[in-house]
Short mmCIF file of N, CA and C in Angstrom, two decimals:
data_model
loop_
_atom_site.label_atom_id
_atom_site.label_comp_id
_atom_site.label_asym_id
_atom_site.label_seq_id
_atom_site.Cartn_x
_atom_site.Cartn_y
_atom_site.Cartn_z
N MET R 24 -60.29 60.17 27.13
CA MET R 24 -61.55 59.64 26.52
C MET R 24 -61.74 58.34 27.29
N SER R 25 -62.89 58.42 27.99
CA SER R 25 -63.24 57.17 28.79
C SER R 25 -64.47 56.45 27.95
N ILE R 26 -64.40 55.26 28.11
CA ILE R 26 -65.44 54.45 27.76
C ILE R 26 -66.21 53.53 28.91
N LEU R 27 -67.61 53.86 28.96
CA LEU R 27 -68.30 53.35 29.95
C LEU R 27 -69.02 52.02 29.72
N LEU R 28 -68.75 51.05 30.46
CA LEU R 28 -69.50 49.71 30.15
C LEU R 28 -70.55 49.73 31.21
N ILE R 29 -71.71 49.56 30.86
CA ILE R 29 -72.97 49.66 31.74
C ILE R 29 -73.36 48.25 31.63
N ALA R 30 -73.60 47.52 32.87
CA ALA R 30 -74.14 46.13 33.03
C ALA R 30 -75.46 46.30 33.57
N GLY R 31 -76.54 45.88 32.68
CA GLY R 31 -77.79 46.09 32.88
C GLY R 31 -78.65 44.73 33.43
N SER R 32 -77.64 43.99 33.90
CA SER R 32 -78.25 42.55 34.27
C SER R 32 -78.55 42.72 35.85
N PRO R 33 -79.54 42.19 36.33
CA PRO R 33 -79.81 42.13 37.80
C PRO R 33 -78.83 41.08 38.46
N SER R 34 -78.28 40.16 37.53
CA SER R 34 -77.50 39.15 38.34
C SER R 34 -76.12 39.53 38.20
N GLU R 35 -75.11 39.01 39.20
CA GLU R 35 -73.86 39.66 39.30
C GLU R 35 -72.97 38.68 38.30
N HIS R 36 -73.39 37.42 38.00
CA HIS R 36 -72.57 36.64 37.06
C HIS R 36 -73.84 36.34 35.88
N SER R 37 -73.47 36.85 34.67
CA SER R 37 -74.57 36.55 33.71
C SER R 37 -73.92 36.48 32.35
N ARG R 38 -74.73 36.14 31.40
CA ARG R 38 -74.00 36.08 30.06
C ARG R 38 -73.85 37.54 29.37
N SER R 39 -74.69 38.56 29.67
CA SER R 39 -74.56 39.84 29.18
C SER R 39 -73.21 40.52 29.88
N ALA R 40 -72.92 40.13 31.17
CA ALA R 40 -71.61 40.42 31.96
C ALA R 40 -70.56 39.94 31.20
N ALA R 41 -70.59 38.69 30.68
CA ALA R 41 -69.41 38.08 30.16
C ALA R 41 -69.22 38.80 28.48
N LEU R 42 -70.21 39.14 27.88
CA LEU R 42 -70.10 40.00 26.84
C LEU R 42 -69.22 41.45 27.08
N LEU R 43 -69.76 42.06 28.25
CA LEU R 43 -68.97 43.29 28.65
C LEU R 43 -67.61 42.97 28.97
N ASP R 44 -67.30 41.88 29.61
CA ASP R 44 -65.88 41.57 29.81
C ASP R 44 -65.21 41.33 28.81
N ALA R 45 -65.71 40.63 27.60
CA ALA R 45 -64.98 40.33 26.43
C ALA R 45 -64.86 41.88 25.76
N VAL R 46 -65.69 42.67 25.85
CA VAL R 46 -65.37 43.98 25.14
C VAL R 46 -64.36 44.89 26.12
N ALA R 47 -64.30 44.67 27.49
CA ALA R 47 -63.26 45.27 28.13
C ALA R 47 -61.91 44.89 27.81
N GLN R 48 -61.76 43.46 27.64
CA GLN R 48 -60.51 42.85 27.29
C GLN R 48 -59.96 43.53 25.81
N ARG R 49 -60.91 43.64 25.10
CA ARG R 49 -60.54 44.18 23.53
C ARG R 49 -60.17 45.66 23.68
N LEU R 50 -60.85 46.45 24.51
CA LEU R 50 -60.52 47.82 24.72
C LEU R 50 -59.08 47.97 25.60
N HIS R 51 -58.85 47.06 26.59
CA HIS R 51 -57.68 47.15 27.12
C HIS R 51 -56.47 47.02 26.16
N THR R 52 -56.57 46.17 25.19
CA THR R 52 -55.53 45.93 24.22
C THR R 52 -55.15 47.18 23.47
N GLN R 53 -56.10 48.05 23.49
CA GLN R 53 -56.12 49.27 22.85
C GLN R 53 -55.52 50.43 23.52
N HIS R 54 -55.24 50.09 25.02
CA HIS R 54 -54.85 51.03 25.89
C HIS R 54 -55.71 52.09 26.11
N LEU R 55 -57.02 51.80 26.22
CA LEU R 55 -58.13 52.79 26.31
C LEU R 55 -58.75 52.73 27.78
N PRO R 56 -58.78 53.92 28.48
CA PRO R 56 -59.49 53.77 29.70
C PRO R 56 -60.95 53.42 29.59
N VAL R 57 -61.28 52.44 30.64
CA VAL R 57 -62.67 51.86 30.74
C VAL R 57 -63.09 51.95 32.07
N ASP R 58 -64.30 52.44 32.18
CA ASP R 58 -65.04 52.56 33.57
C ASP R 58 -66.02 51.51 33.37
N ARG R 59 -66.83 51.16 34.48
CA ARG R 59 -67.72 50.25 34.68
C ARG R 59 -68.86 50.78 35.47
N LEU R 60 -70.09 50.41 35.22
CA LEU R 60 -71.17 50.69 35.95
C LEU R 60 -72.07 49.58 36.08
N HIS R 61 -72.18 48.93 37.13
CA HIS R 61 -73.24 47.78 37.43
C HIS R 61 -74.32 48.36 38.02
N ILE R 62 -75.46 48.60 37.25
CA ILE R 62 -76.71 49.00 37.76
C ILE R 62 -77.18 48.30 39.08
N ARG R 63 -77.04 47.07 38.99
CA ARG R 63 -77.42 46.18 40.25
C ARG R 63 -76.75 46.80 41.47
N ASP R 64 -75.53 47.29 41.41
CA ASP R 64 -74.97 47.83 42.56
C ASP R 64 -75.57 49.24 43.23
N LEU R 65 -76.39 49.90 42.24
CA LEU R 65 -76.75 51.28 42.86
C LEU R 65 -78.01 50.91 43.82
N SER R 66 -78.40 51.98 44.55
CA SER R 66 -79.34 51.78 45.57
C SER R 66 -80.70 51.49 44.98
N PRO R 67 -81.37 50.18 45.35
CA PRO R 67 -82.55 49.92 44.59
C PRO R 67 -83.66 51.05 44.79
N GLN R 68 -83.76 51.35 46.25
CA GLN R 68 -84.66 52.48 46.67
C GLN R 68 -84.47 53.84 45.95
N ALA R 69 -83.28 54.14 45.73
CA ALA R 69 -82.97 55.36 45.11
C ALA R 69 -83.24 55.39 43.54
N LEU R 70 -83.03 54.06 42.86
CA LEU R 70 -83.38 53.95 41.64
C LEU R 70 -85.07 54.11 41.25
N LEU R 71 -85.60 53.37 42.28
CA LEU R 71 -87.15 53.26 42.11
C LEU R 71 -87.77 54.49 42.43
N LEU R 72 -87.22 55.37 43.37
CA LEU R 72 -87.85 56.58 43.76
C LEU R 72 -87.23 57.73 42.99
N ALA R 73 -86.34 57.51 41.97
CA ALA R 73 -85.62 58.54 41.56
C ALA R 73 -85.07 59.68 42.36
N ASP R 74 -84.26 59.19 43.31
CA ASP R 74 -83.56 59.81 44.12
C ASP R 74 -82.33 60.45 43.60
N PHE R 75 -82.30 61.55 43.03
CA PHE R 75 -81.22 62.16 42.32
C PHE R 75 -80.02 62.73 43.31
N GLN R 76 -80.42 62.67 44.31
CA GLN R 76 -79.42 63.24 45.60
C GLN R 76 -78.72 62.18 46.14
N HIS R 77 -79.12 60.80 46.03
CA HIS R 77 -78.51 59.73 46.60
C HIS R 77 -77.11 59.66 45.92
N LYS R 78 -76.03 59.18 46.65
CA LYS R 78 -74.63 59.24 46.34
C LYS R 78 -74.58 58.29 45.07
N THR R 79 -75.19 56.93 45.24
CA THR R 79 -74.91 55.96 44.03
C THR R 79 -75.39 56.48 42.72
N ILE R 80 -76.50 57.21 42.86
CA ILE R 80 -77.16 57.88 41.54
C ILE R 80 -76.43 58.81 40.99
N THR R 81 -75.90 59.92 41.91
CA THR R 81 -75.20 60.96 41.41
C THR R 81 -73.89 60.42 40.71
N ARG R 82 -73.19 59.73 41.49
CA ARG R 82 -71.87 58.98 40.93
C ARG R 82 -72.21 58.27 39.48
N ALA R 83 -73.34 57.53 39.23
CA ALA R 83 -73.74 56.79 38.10
C ALA R 83 -73.90 57.79 37.04
N LEU R 84 -74.70 58.81 37.28
CA LEU R 84 -74.92 59.84 36.32
C LEU R 84 -73.63 60.83 35.84
N ALA R 85 -72.91 60.84 36.77
CA ALA R 85 -71.66 61.58 36.52
C ALA R 85 -70.76 60.66 35.57
N GLN R 86 -70.74 59.45 35.97
CA GLN R 86 -70.01 58.44 35.02
C GLN R 86 -70.62 58.53 33.59
N VAL R 87 -71.93 58.30 33.50
CA VAL R 87 -72.41 58.50 32.01
C VAL R 87 -72.09 59.87 31.48
N GLU R 88 -72.15 61.01 32.13
CA GLU R 88 -71.93 62.34 31.61
C GLU R 88 -70.58 62.48 31.16
N SER R 89 -69.51 61.87 31.85
CA SER R 89 -68.16 62.06 31.58
C SER R 89 -67.45 61.02 30.42
N ALA R 90 -68.27 60.07 30.10
CA ALA R 90 -67.88 59.08 28.99
C ALA R 90 -67.98 59.74 27.74
N ARG R 91 -67.08 59.31 26.90
CA ARG R 91 -67.23 59.74 25.51
C ARG R 91 -67.86 58.55 24.71
N ALA R 92 -67.97 57.43 25.19
CA ALA R 92 -68.65 56.45 24.47
C ALA R 92 -69.21 55.38 25.69
N VAL R 93 -70.35 54.83 25.18
CA VAL R 93 -70.99 53.99 26.28
C VAL R 93 -71.23 52.50 25.56
N VAL R 94 -71.06 51.43 26.30
CA VAL R 94 -71.55 50.12 25.80
C VAL R 94 -72.31 49.58 26.79
N VAL R 95 -73.62 49.29 26.37
CA VAL R 95 -74.69 48.84 27.20
C VAL R 95 -75.08 47.39 26.92
N ALA R 96 -74.92 46.59 28.14
CA ALA R 96 -75.27 45.20 27.86
C ALA R 96 -76.48 44.82 28.81
N THR R 97 -77.18 44.05 28.30
CA THR R 97 -78.53 43.80 28.86
C THR R 97 -78.96 42.30 28.62
N PRO R 98 -79.63 41.68 29.34
CA PRO R 98 -80.33 40.42 29.11
C PRO R 98 -81.70 40.86 28.41
N VAL R 99 -82.33 40.04 27.69
CA VAL R 99 -83.64 40.38 26.98
C VAL R 99 -84.53 39.35 27.76
N TYR R 100 -85.74 39.97 28.26
CA TYR R 100 -86.63 39.39 28.85
C TYR R 100 -87.91 39.93 28.29
N LYS R 101 -88.83 38.89 27.90
CA LYS R 101 -90.08 39.09 27.24
C LYS R 101 -89.99 40.12 26.14
N ALA R 102 -88.92 40.06 25.35
CA ALA R 102 -88.64 40.71 24.13
C ALA R 102 -88.44 42.19 24.44
N ALA R 103 -87.88 42.47 25.63
CA ALA R 103 -87.46 43.93 25.96
C ALA R 103 -86.05 43.79 26.93
N TYR R 104 -85.59 44.87 26.94
CA TYR R 104 -84.24 45.03 27.81
C TYR R 104 -84.74 44.83 29.34
N SER R 105 -83.78 44.61 30.13
CA SER R 105 -84.09 44.47 31.60
C SER R 105 -84.52 45.72 32.20
N GLY R 106 -85.29 45.35 33.29
CA GLY R 106 -86.08 46.41 34.02
C GLY R 106 -85.10 47.20 34.78
N VAL R 107 -84.01 46.66 35.33
CA VAL R 107 -83.05 47.64 35.98
C VAL R 107 -82.23 48.60 34.90
N LEU R 108 -82.20 48.14 33.75
CA LEU R 108 -81.59 49.21 32.90
C LEU R 108 -82.61 50.17 32.51
N LYS R 109 -83.86 49.84 32.46
CA LYS R 109 -85.12 50.64 32.10
C LYS R 109 -85.09 51.89 33.20
N VAL R 110 -85.21 51.34 34.30
CA VAL R 110 -85.14 52.32 35.43
C VAL R 110 -83.97 53.32 35.44
N PHE R 111 -82.84 52.81 35.21
CA PHE R 111 -81.73 53.57 35.15
C PHE R 111 -81.74 54.58 34.08
N LEU R 112 -81.99 54.13 32.77
CA LEU R 112 -82.30 54.99 31.64
C LEU R 112 -83.24 56.10 31.82
N ASP R 113 -84.23 55.85 32.63
CA ASP R 113 -85.36 56.70 32.92
C ASP R 113 -84.66 58.16 33.74
N LEU R 114 -83.57 57.66 34.67
CA LEU R 114 -83.17 58.70 35.38
C LEU R 114 -82.11 59.56 34.53
N LEU R 115 -81.84 59.24 33.31
CA LEU R 115 -80.99 60.15 32.58
C LEU R 115 -81.69 61.45 32.16
N PRO R 116 -81.03 62.35 31.86
CA PRO R 116 -81.65 63.47 31.37
C PRO R 116 -81.89 63.40 30.12
N GLN R 117 -82.76 64.13 29.30
CA GLN R 117 -83.25 63.98 27.89
C GLN R 117 -81.99 63.85 27.06
N SER R 118 -81.05 64.67 27.34
CA SER R 118 -79.74 64.60 26.50
C SER R 118 -78.59 63.97 27.31
N GLY R 119 -78.95 63.16 28.04
CA GLY R 119 -78.01 62.17 28.77
C GLY R 119 -76.81 61.39 28.05
N LEU R 120 -77.27 61.13 26.66
CA LEU R 120 -76.32 60.47 25.82
C LEU R 120 -75.82 61.30 24.58
N LYS R 121 -76.18 62.66 24.77
CA LYS R 121 -75.95 63.59 23.66
C LYS R 121 -74.38 63.56 23.33
N GLY R 122 -74.07 63.42 21.96
CA GLY R 122 -72.54 63.38 21.63
C GLY R 122 -71.82 62.07 21.82
N LYS R 123 -72.56 61.01 22.41
CA LYS R 123 -72.03 59.88 22.65
C LYS R 123 -72.09 58.77 21.53
N ALA R 124 -71.09 57.94 21.37
CA ALA R 124 -71.26 56.75 20.58
C ALA R 124 -71.70 55.73 21.59
N VAL R 125 -72.67 54.73 21.11
CA VAL R 125 -73.23 53.75 22.03
C VAL R 125 -73.14 52.29 21.20
N LEU R 126 -72.58 51.40 21.78
CA LEU R 126 -72.59 49.97 21.37
C LEU R 126 -73.57 49.23 22.25
N PRO R 127 -74.68 48.71 21.72
CA PRO R 127 -75.64 47.95 22.46
C PRO R 127 -75.22 46.42 22.40
N LEU R 128 -75.25 45.71 23.43
CA LEU R 128 -75.08 44.27 23.53
C LEU R 128 -76.34 43.60 24.35
N ALA R 129 -76.89 42.41 23.98
CA ALA R 129 -77.65 41.71 24.61
C ALA R 129 -77.59 40.30 24.49
N THR R 130 -78.34 39.40 25.59
CA THR R 130 -78.34 38.13 25.46
C THR R 130 -79.68 37.64 25.55
N GLY R 131 -80.03 36.59 25.08
CA GLY R 131 -81.36 35.93 25.41
C GLY R 131 -81.35 34.59 25.03
N GLY R 132 -82.49 33.98 25.47
CA GLY R 132 -82.68 32.60 25.41
C GLY R 132 -82.62 31.82 23.98
N SER R 133 -83.21 32.68 23.10
CA SER R 133 -83.18 32.29 21.75
C SER R 133 -83.11 33.30 20.64
N PRO R 134 -82.92 32.97 19.49
CA PRO R 134 -82.72 34.14 18.48
C PRO R 134 -84.02 34.95 18.19
N HIS R 135 -85.14 34.33 18.72
CA HIS R 135 -86.34 34.98 18.66
C HIS R 135 -86.55 36.69 19.13
N HIS R 136 -85.58 36.80 20.12
CA HIS R 136 -85.53 38.08 20.87
C HIS R 136 -84.39 39.05 20.30
N MET R 137 -83.74 38.58 19.19
CA MET R 137 -82.77 39.43 18.62
C MET R 137 -83.17 40.75 18.26
N LEU R 138 -84.52 40.92 17.97
CA LEU R 138 -84.79 42.42 17.25
C LEU R 138 -85.13 43.31 18.58
N ALA R 139 -85.06 42.84 19.62
CA ALA R 139 -85.20 43.87 21.02
C ALA R 139 -84.26 44.85 20.92
N LEU R 140 -82.92 44.45 20.45
CA LEU R 140 -81.87 45.60 20.29
C LEU R 140 -82.53 46.84 19.53
N ASP R 141 -83.17 46.40 18.44
CA ASP R 141 -83.54 47.54 17.28
C ASP R 141 -84.76 48.18 17.64
N TYR R 142 -85.60 47.26 18.15
CA TYR R 142 -87.26 47.83 18.52
C TYR R 142 -87.34 48.29 19.92
N ALA R 143 -86.67 47.80 20.83
CA ALA R 143 -86.76 48.35 22.13
C ALA R 143 -85.86 49.03 22.72
N LEU R 144 -84.54 48.77 22.60
CA LEU R 144 -83.36 49.67 23.23
C LEU R 144 -82.90 50.70 22.32
N ARG R 145 -82.87 50.49 20.98
CA ARG R 145 -82.33 51.50 20.21
C ARG R 145 -83.13 52.81 20.07
N PRO R 146 -84.51 52.86 20.23
CA PRO R 146 -85.37 53.92 20.21
C PRO R 146 -85.10 54.79 21.63
N VAL R 147 -84.77 54.17 22.60
CA VAL R 147 -84.60 54.78 23.86
C VAL R 147 -83.20 55.39 23.86
N LEU R 148 -82.29 54.85 23.28
CA LEU R 148 -80.81 55.57 23.38
C LEU R 148 -80.82 56.61 22.45
N GLN R 149 -81.62 56.45 21.26
CA GLN R 149 -81.82 57.46 20.40
C GLN R 149 -82.52 58.78 20.90
N SER R 150 -83.61 58.51 21.72
CA SER R 150 -84.16 59.65 22.48
C SER R 150 -83.50 60.25 23.54
N LEU R 151 -82.46 59.70 24.03
CA LEU R 151 -81.50 60.31 24.92
C LEU R 151 -80.35 60.96 24.32
N GLY R 152 -80.36 61.18 22.90
CA GLY R 152 -79.46 61.95 22.16
C GLY R 152 -78.43 61.28 21.81
N ALA R 153 -78.03 60.05 21.89
CA ALA R 153 -76.96 59.21 21.44
C ALA R 153 -76.52 59.81 19.92
N ARG R 154 -75.24 59.95 19.75
CA ARG R 154 -74.75 60.57 18.52
C ARG R 154 -74.68 59.48 17.47
N HIS R 155 -74.24 58.35 17.85
CA HIS R 155 -74.05 57.21 16.92
C HIS R 155 -74.27 55.97 17.64
N ILE R 156 -75.44 55.37 17.26
CA ILE R 156 -75.66 53.86 17.91
C ILE R 156 -75.30 52.84 16.71
N LEU R 157 -74.44 52.23 17.21
CA LEU R 157 -73.76 51.27 16.35
C LEU R 157 -74.47 50.04 16.18
N PRO R 158 -74.44 49.08 15.26
CA PRO R 158 -75.09 47.79 15.23
C PRO R 158 -74.81 47.04 16.52
N GLY R 159 -75.93 46.53 17.12
CA GLY R 159 -75.66 45.71 18.44
C GLY R 159 -75.09 44.38 17.98
N VAL R 160 -74.93 43.78 19.22
CA VAL R 160 -74.42 42.28 19.25
C VAL R 160 -75.25 41.62 20.26
N TYR R 161 -76.05 40.55 19.57
CA TYR R 161 -76.86 39.70 20.33
C TYR R 161 -76.52 38.42 20.24
N ALA R 162 -76.40 37.70 21.47
CA ALA R 162 -76.06 36.38 21.75
C ALA R 162 -77.09 35.53 22.24
N THR R 163 -77.25 34.32 21.86
CA THR R 163 -78.12 33.31 22.53
C THR R 163 -77.28 32.72 23.68
N ASP R 164 -78.26 32.12 24.54
CA ASP R 164 -77.55 31.19 25.67
C ASP R 164 -76.62 30.36 25.10
N ALA R 165 -76.96 29.52 24.04
CA ALA R 165 -75.87 28.72 23.55
C ALA R 165 -74.67 29.27 23.16
N GLN R 166 -74.61 30.46 22.74
CA GLN R 166 -73.26 31.02 22.18
C GLN R 166 -72.43 31.74 23.35
N VAL R 167 -73.02 31.61 24.63
CA VAL R 167 -72.21 32.13 25.75
C VAL R 167 -72.35 30.99 26.82
N PRO R 168 -71.70 29.94 26.69
CA PRO R 168 -71.92 28.79 27.54
C PRO R 168 -71.07 28.95 28.72
N LYS R 169 -71.19 28.06 29.65
CA LYS R 169 -70.47 27.88 30.95
C LYS R 169 -69.26 27.23 30.59
N ASP R 170 -67.95 27.48 31.32
CA ASP R 170 -66.95 26.62 31.05
C ASP R 170 -66.94 25.69 32.18
N ASP R 171 -65.83 24.89 32.22
CA ASP R 171 -65.59 23.87 33.18
C ASP R 171 -65.61 24.41 34.67
N GLU R 172 -65.19 25.63 34.71
CA GLU R 172 -65.14 26.30 36.20
C GLU R 172 -66.53 26.89 36.46
N GLY R 173 -67.57 26.90 35.53
CA GLY R 173 -68.95 27.43 35.97
C GLY R 173 -69.12 28.92 35.51
N ARG R 174 -67.93 29.39 34.80
CA ARG R 174 -68.06 30.85 34.42
C ARG R 174 -68.65 31.03 32.96
N TYR R 175 -69.35 31.86 32.57
CA TYR R 175 -69.77 32.28 31.09
C TYR R 175 -68.56 32.64 30.32
N ARG R 176 -68.48 32.00 29.15
CA ARG R 176 -67.51 32.25 28.14
C ARG R 176 -68.04 32.52 26.83
N VAL R 177 -67.53 33.64 26.21
CA VAL R 177 -68.02 34.08 24.98
C VAL R 177 -67.70 32.93 23.84
N GLY R 178 -68.52 32.46 22.99
CA GLY R 178 -67.91 31.53 21.91
C GLY R 178 -67.51 32.11 20.85
N GLU R 179 -66.92 31.34 19.79
CA GLU R 179 -66.04 31.91 18.73
C GLU R 179 -66.82 32.98 17.88
N GLU R 180 -68.11 32.61 17.58
CA GLU R 180 -68.97 33.45 16.62
C GLU R 180 -69.20 34.83 17.19
N ILE R 181 -69.56 34.70 18.43
CA ILE R 181 -69.68 35.98 19.05
C ILE R 181 -68.62 36.70 19.44
N ALA R 182 -67.35 36.00 19.81
CA ALA R 182 -66.05 36.80 19.79
C ALA R 182 -65.87 37.52 18.46
N SER R 183 -65.91 36.90 17.34
CA SER R 183 -65.67 37.57 16.19
C SER R 183 -66.74 38.65 16.02
N ARG R 184 -67.99 38.73 16.34
CA ARG R 184 -68.94 39.74 16.16
C ARG R 184 -68.54 40.87 17.09
N LEU R 185 -68.00 40.50 18.45
CA LEU R 185 -67.58 41.58 19.26
C LEU R 185 -66.31 42.29 18.76
N ASP R 186 -65.40 41.55 18.14
CA ASP R 186 -64.20 42.29 17.38
C ASP R 186 -64.77 43.38 16.66
N ASP R 187 -65.84 43.03 15.68
CA ASP R 187 -66.29 43.87 14.85
C ASP R 187 -67.00 44.92 15.50
N GLY R 188 -67.74 44.75 16.51
CA GLY R 188 -68.41 45.88 17.20
C GLY R 188 -67.42 46.82 17.92
N VAL R 189 -66.46 46.36 18.39
CA VAL R 189 -65.44 47.13 19.18
C VAL R 189 -64.63 48.03 18.11
N SER R 190 -64.37 47.44 16.91
CA SER R 190 -63.79 47.94 15.82
C SER R 190 -64.58 49.21 15.31
N ALA R 191 -66.04 49.03 15.12
CA ALA R 191 -66.75 50.04 14.63
C ALA R 191 -66.91 50.97 15.78
N LEU R 192 -66.91 50.57 17.08
CA LEU R 192 -66.96 51.52 18.14
C LEU R 192 -65.66 52.63 18.04
N LEU R 193 -64.54 51.94 17.74
CA LEU R 193 -63.26 52.88 17.82
C LEU R 193 -63.20 53.74 16.61
N HIS R 194 -63.44 53.03 15.31
CA HIS R 194 -63.16 53.72 14.15
C HIS R 194 -64.45 54.58 13.64
N GLU R 195 -65.62 54.14 13.85
CA GLU R 195 -66.79 54.88 13.45
C GLU R 195 -67.39 55.79 14.67
N GLY R 196 -67.59 55.02 15.80
CA GLY R 196 -67.97 55.89 16.75
C GLY R 196 -67.13 56.84 17.52
N LEU R 197 -65.91 56.50 17.65
CA LEU R 197 -64.95 57.55 18.39
C LEU R 197 -64.06 58.17 17.23
N ARG R 198 -64.24 57.53 16.03
CA ARG R 198 -63.49 58.20 14.83
C ARG R 198 -61.89 58.13 15.24
N MET R 199 -61.49 56.96 15.66
CA MET R 199 -60.00 56.82 15.76
C MET R 199 -59.48 56.30 14.56
N PRO R 200 -58.05 56.71 14.31
CA PRO R 200 -57.48 56.28 13.06
C PRO R 200 -57.39 54.59 12.91
N VAL R 201 -57.68 54.37 11.58
CA VAL R 201 -57.41 52.72 11.38
C VAL R 201 -55.80 52.59 11.33
N SER R 202 -55.21 51.69 12.08
CA SER R 202 -53.84 51.36 11.68
C SER R 202 -53.46 50.77 10.49
N ALA R 203 -52.64 51.28 9.75
CA ALA R 203 -52.36 50.68 8.37
C ALA R 203 -51.71 49.47 8.41
N ALA R 204 -52.16 48.47 7.53
CA ALA R 204 -51.47 47.25 7.34
C ALA R 204 -50.14 47.37 6.69
N PHE R 205 -49.90 48.45 6.14
CA PHE R 205 -48.52 48.65 5.26
C PHE R 205 -48.33 50.13 5.19
N ALA R 206 -47.11 50.46 4.99
CA ALA R 206 -46.60 51.96 4.98
C ALA R 206 -47.44 52.57 3.77
N PRO R 207 -47.88 53.98 4.00
CA PRO R 207 -48.24 54.65 2.94
C PRO R 207 -47.38 54.92 1.88
N VAL R 208 -47.82 54.90 0.63
CA VAL R 208 -46.98 54.99 -0.72
C VAL R 208 -47.26 56.40 -1.21
N PRO R 209 -46.34 57.42 -1.33
CA PRO R 209 -46.76 58.53 -1.93
C PRO R 209 -47.20 58.44 -3.28
N PHE R 210 -48.17 59.25 -3.64
CA PHE R 210 -48.64 59.23 -5.15
C PHE R 210 -47.79 59.20 -6.04
N ALA R 211 -46.69 60.02 -6.08
CA ALA R 211 -45.59 60.08 -6.99
C ALA R 211 -44.99 58.75 -7.40
N GLN R 212 -44.94 57.99 -6.40
CA GLN R 212 -44.30 56.59 -6.60
C GLN R 212 -45.31 55.57 -7.09
N VAL R 213 -46.56 55.86 -7.39
CA VAL R 213 -47.40 54.82 -7.69
C VAL R 213 -47.39 54.61 -9.20
N ARG R 214 -47.17 53.66 -9.75
CA ARG R 214 -47.01 53.22 -11.15
C ARG R 214 -48.11 52.34 -11.65
N CYS R 215 -48.69 52.57 -12.66
CA CYS R 215 -49.59 51.41 -13.23
C CYS R 215 -49.60 51.76 -14.65
N SER R 216 -50.00 50.65 -15.39
CA SER R 216 -49.91 50.35 -16.64
C SER R 216 -51.38 50.30 -17.07
N VAL R 217 -51.65 50.66 -18.41
CA VAL R 217 -52.87 50.51 -19.02
C VAL R 217 -52.83 49.79 -20.37
#
């Protein structure tokens, strides 16, 4: 069972990539196989011309097809997800996400773009046949600041929401069992008084 992380930012270093990195760290602690797809690394000409024979496009489409779950991260520009993500999603077949659980992530300059996850991205994911689209995680620029070394770091509030998102992906989307906090008690040993 692989989980594909799709980076929909045209920038190599971005806040949305920081969200994906944080999700990847959480998945690695669960010893789950994670694969990555950086749309910016695909051939721009092949993307724009919908060249399905180009090696980067065939490889990317195969990654999506073989994944059991997908995490999509995008910056929000003008109340919509990124253009590079749009071009890639347009290349997927109509049932390209069929049977897959999807966790959408987005970053934007202010909270005003938060609904782009629900009103712009979610309908497209649904039209591609995603089985279960989990509640997304949206972070503002202030919630993913740069550290002293100039790298984007996820703040505490977003880290907590990513924990919840990954947990939902594993337990709701992939239906992995929840680890018990204590050993199960057989019903015969349950005692109660009324």
